[in-house]
């Protein structure tokens, strides 16, 4: 059995150049862009949660009064049919 020694090629050192300092307008634009993205993501999460919570709260409230959304809709249909 022979063994061969494989050496990895020498990697070039990566030179990281410092980024130029942003102006106050560029900093403000970058903050605004991040805030808009954050608000958009938050909206996609919170709006459905709020809608589901309102539906659940409506059902709980109606159940506490001894009725249901279906019974209310049937009552509205009866009223509109008699008009």
XYZ file of N, CA, C and O in Angstrom:
332
model
N 0.834 -1.183 0.000
C 0.000 0.000 0.000
C 0.868 1.231 0.000
O 1.798 1.328 0.780
N 0.468 2.138 -0.822
C 1.184 3.409 -0.825
C 0.222 4.500 -0.438
O -0.964 4.425 -0.702
N 0.716 5.458 0.184
C -0.119 6.601 0.539
C 0.451 7.828 -0.135
O 1.656 8.012 -0.225
N -0.448 8.616 -0.592
C -0.021 9.848 -1.249
C -0.455 11.020 -0.400
O -1.533 11.021 0.190
N 0.364 11.999 -0.371
C 0.061 13.186 0.415
C -0.499 14.244 -0.526
O 0.148 14.656 -1.469
N -1.759 14.628 -0.276
C -2.401 15.662 -1.095
C -2.503 16.929 -0.268
O -3.087 16.936 0.807
N -1.954 17.952 -0.792
C -2.033 19.232 -0.097
C -3.010 20.129 -0.845
O -3.033 20.156 -2.062
N -3.774 20.844 -0.090
C -4.712 21.780 -0.695
C -3.936 22.959 -1.257
O -2.880 23.325 -0.740
N -4.448 23.538 -2.333
C -3.752 24.700 -2.879
C -3.783 25.860 -1.891
O -4.693 25.985 -1.075
N -2.790 26.654 -1.960
C -2.705 27.802 -1.061
C -3.778 28.800 -1.462
O -3.888 29.199 -2.620
N -4.593 29.153 -0.472
C -5.673 30.100 -0.754
C -5.133 31.522 -0.682
O -4.339 31.844 0.193
N -5.584 32.307 -1.601
C -5.194 33.709 -1.580
C -5.906 34.383 -0.413
O -7.078 34.132 -0.159
N -5.186 35.196 0.297
C -5.818 35.900 1.409
C -6.781 36.917 0.853
O -6.481 37.629 -0.114
N -7.906 36.944 1.450
C -8.965 37.827 0.974
C -8.778 39.195 1.612
O -8.793 39.331 2.834
N -8.619 40.172 0.791
C -8.428 41.528 1.281
C -9.784 42.214 1.317
O -10.469 42.329 0.306
N -10.173 42.630 2.498
C -11.448 43.306 2.671
C -11.171 44.795 2.761
O -10.528 45.264 3.696
N -11.674 45.469 1.769
C -11.472 46.920 1.763
C -12.570 47.576 2.578
O -13.729 47.183 2.502
N -12.230 48.548 3.369
C -13.271 49.234 4.145
C -14.222 49.970 3.201
O -13.804 50.581 2.219
N -15.507 49.855 3.522
C -16.491 50.525 2.682
C -16.444 52.019 2.956
O -16.217 52.446 4.084
N -16.688 52.790 1.915
C -16.690 54.237 2.151
C -17.845 54.621 3.067
O -18.900 53.981 3.071
N -17.618 55.641 3.865
C -18.649 56.073 4.800
C -19.838 56.633 4.028
O -19.692 57.413 3.098
N -21.037 56.201 4.438
C -22.253 56.642 3.755
C -22.620 58.044 4.212
O -22.416 58.411 5.375
N -23.221 58.778 3.300
C -23.693 60.109 3.670
C -24.949 59.969 4.522
O -25.543 58.903 4.616
N -25.381 61.059 5.138
C -26.561 60.986 6.004
C -27.807 60.648 5.209
O -28.708 59.982 5.700
N -27.852 61.076 3.944
C -29.012 60.731 3.110
C -29.034 59.246 2.774
O -30.094 58.614 2.779
N -27.865 58.688 2.469
C -27.795 57.257 2.178
C -28.118 56.434 3.423
O -28.799 55.406 3.333
N -27.660 56.865 4.579
C -27.985 56.176 5.830
C -29.486 56.231 6.089
O -30.093 55.228 6.489
N -30.081 57.393 5.881
C -31.519 57.530 6.092
C -32.304 56.642 5.123
O -33.272 55.987 5.505
N -31.879 56.598 3.865
C -32.544 55.757 2.864
C -32.438 54.279 3.237
O -33.413 53.529 3.118
N -31.262 53.870 3.721
C -31.077 52.472 4.123
C -31.956 52.129 5.322
O -32.572 51.066 5.370
N -32.037 53.027 6.317
C -32.914 52.805 7.471
C -34.365 52.728 7.030
O -35.140 51.887 7.503
N -34.781 53.609 6.140
C -36.161 53.631 5.661
C -36.489 52.329 4.932
O -37.561 51.759 5.129
N -35.570 51.844 4.106
C -35.798 50.603 3.367
C -35.938 49.424 4.332
O -36.819 48.587 4.172
N -35.082 49.370 5.364
C -35.193 48.300 6.360
C -36.519 48.384 7.109
O -37.151 47.368 7.393
N -36.934 49.604 7.475
C -38.178 49.771 8.216
C -39.372 49.347 7.376
O -40.292 48.695 7.870
N -39.369 49.677 6.105
C -40.478 49.297 5.225
C -40.555 47.779 5.125
O -41.637 47.198 5.211
N -39.412 47.113 4.958
C -39.408 45.650 4.894
C -39.906 45.051 6.199
O -40.682 44.100 6.194
N -39.454 45.590 7.330
C -39.876 45.091 8.634
C -41.377 45.253 8.810
O -42.059 44.338 9.262
N -41.915 46.421 8.436
C -43.351 46.657 8.569
C -44.149 45.735 7.652
O -45.226 45.262 8.027
N -43.634 45.462 6.474
C -44.320 44.568 5.537
C -44.390 43.148 6.096
O -45.442 42.512 6.090
N -43.277 42.661 6.605
C -43.243 41.309 7.183
C -44.143 41.247 8.408
O -44.905 40.285 8.593
N -44.077 42.272 9.247
C -44.912 42.311 10.442
C -46.389 42.328 10.068
O -47.209 41.678 10.710
N -46.731 43.053 9.016
C -48.118 43.101 8.554
C -48.610 41.744 8.080
O -49.737 41.354 8.356
N -47.762 41.003 7.363
C -48.157 39.676 6.887
C -48.367 38.704 8.037
O -49.086 37.717 7.899
N -47.751 38.972 9.182
C -47.918 38.099 10.341
C -49.084 38.568 11.210
O -49.929 37.769 11.629
N -49.154 39.873 11.483
C -50.128 40.384 12.440
C -51.549 40.471 11.896
O -52.498 40.224 12.636
N -51.722 40.838 10.653
C -53.075 41.005 10.110
C -53.859 39.689 10.157
O -54.986 39.669 10.664
N -53.309 38.566 9.690
C -54.068 37.318 9.835
C -54.314 36.946 11.296
O -55.393 36.438 11.637
N -53.333 37.208 12.159
C -53.518 36.891 13.576
C -54.648 37.726 14.172
O -55.470 37.220 14.955
N -54.729 38.990 13.797
C -55.797 39.862 14.304
C -57.151 39.412 13.775
O -58.144 39.374 14.508
N -57.222 39.055 12.490
C -58.490 38.600 11.914
C -58.973 37.309 12.564
O -60.162 37.179 12.894
N -58.078 36.366 12.770
C -58.454 35.110 13.424
C -58.886 35.383 14.859
O -59.866 34.813 15.349
N -58.178 36.297 15.547
C -58.548 36.652 16.913
C -59.918 37.306 16.989
O -60.700 37.012 17.906
N -60.234 38.171 16.033
C -61.565 38.811 16.022
C -62.664 37.775 15.768
O -63.722 37.832 16.406
N -62.408 36.839 14.848
C -63.391 35.793 14.578
C -63.613 34.940 15.823
O -64.745 34.636 16.185
N -62.524 34.579 16.472
C -62.622 33.767 17.692
C -63.366 34.529 18.788
O -64.222 33.979 19.470
N -63.053 35.813 18.945
C -63.713 36.641 19.958
C -65.209 36.772 19.661
O -66.039 36.719 20.580
N -65.582 36.922 18.398
C -66.992 36.998 18.016
C -67.720 35.703 18.371
O -68.816 35.734 18.948
N -67.103 34.570 18.040
C -67.730 33.282 18.367
C -67.876 33.095 19.868
O -68.909 32.617 20.337
N -66.858 33.457 20.631
C -66.921 33.319 22.091
C -67.996 34.237 22.664
O -68.779 33.835 23.530
N -68.070 35.460 22.165
C -69.088 36.404 22.640
C -70.498 35.941 22.327
O -71.390 36.025 23.173
N -70.697 35.456 21.111
C -72.028 34.956 20.740
C -72.381 33.692 21.522
O -73.541 33.502 21.909
N -71.411 32.822 21.748
C -71.666 31.611 22.524
C -72.019 31.972 23.968
O -72.864 31.319 24.582
N -71.423 33.019 24.493
C -71.737 33.462 25.857
C -73.169 33.986 25.930
O -73.815 33.891 26.978
N -73.676 34.539 24.834
C -75.056 35.032 24.808
C -76.047 33.954 24.387
O -77.233 34.216 24.278
N -75.549 32.773 24.076
C -76.428 31.662 23.751
C -76.840 31.592 22.300
O -77.886 31.012 21.981
N -76.082 32.151 21.403
C -76.420 32.089 19.979
C -75.161 31.778 19.180
O -74.103 31.520 19.736
N -75.285 31.799 17.871
C -74.145 31.519 16.991
C -74.249 32.409 15.760
O -75.312 32.974 15.474
N -73.168 32.537 14.994
C -73.236 33.340 13.765
C -74.267 32.790 12.775
O -74.939 33.565 12.090
N -74.402 31.461 12.716
C -75.376 30.866 11.797
C -76.802 31.256 12.190
O -77.637 31.552 11.320
N -77.074 31.269 13.492
C -78.416 31.645 13.956
C -78.694 33.110 13.651
O -79.818 33.470 13.257
N -77.704 33.959 13.800
C -77.885 35.381 13.470
C -78.154 35.570 11.983
O -79.037 36.345 11.593
N -77.395 34.865 11.132
C -77.601 34.996 9.686
C -78.985 34.495 9.291
O -79.633 35.087 8.430
N -79.429 33.419 9.906
C -80.770 32.907 9.625
C -81.828 33.919 10.043
O -82.821 34.141 9.339
N -81.623 34.576 11.184
C -82.546 35.612 11.619
C -82.588 36.794 10.673
O -83.659 37.323 10.340
N -81.423 37.205 10.174
C -81.363 38.305 9.200
C -82.069 37.916 7.909
O -82.778 38.733 7.321
N -81.862 36.678 7.455
C -82.542 36.216 6.241
C -84.061 36.201 6.415
O -84.795 36.583 5.509
N -84.513 35.783 7.590
C -85.948 35.772 7.868
C -86.511 37.190 7.835
O -87.577 37.443 7.258
N -85.808 38.128 8.435
C -86.258 39.523 8.449
C -86.303 40.089 7.026
O -87.275 40.722 6.627
N -85.260 39.853 6.233
C -85.223 40.423 4.882
C -86.255 39.738 3.971
O -86.778 40.376 3.061
N -86.528 38.460 4.192
C -87.544 37.775 3.373
C -88.947 38.309 3.656
O -89.801 38.326 2.770
N -89.199 38.745 4.879
C -90.517 39.235 5.247
C -90.737 40.702 4.857
O -91.846 41.194 4.948
N -89.688 41.367 4.431
C -89.845 42.776 4.018
C -90.351 42.899 2.652
O -90.535 42.661 1.713
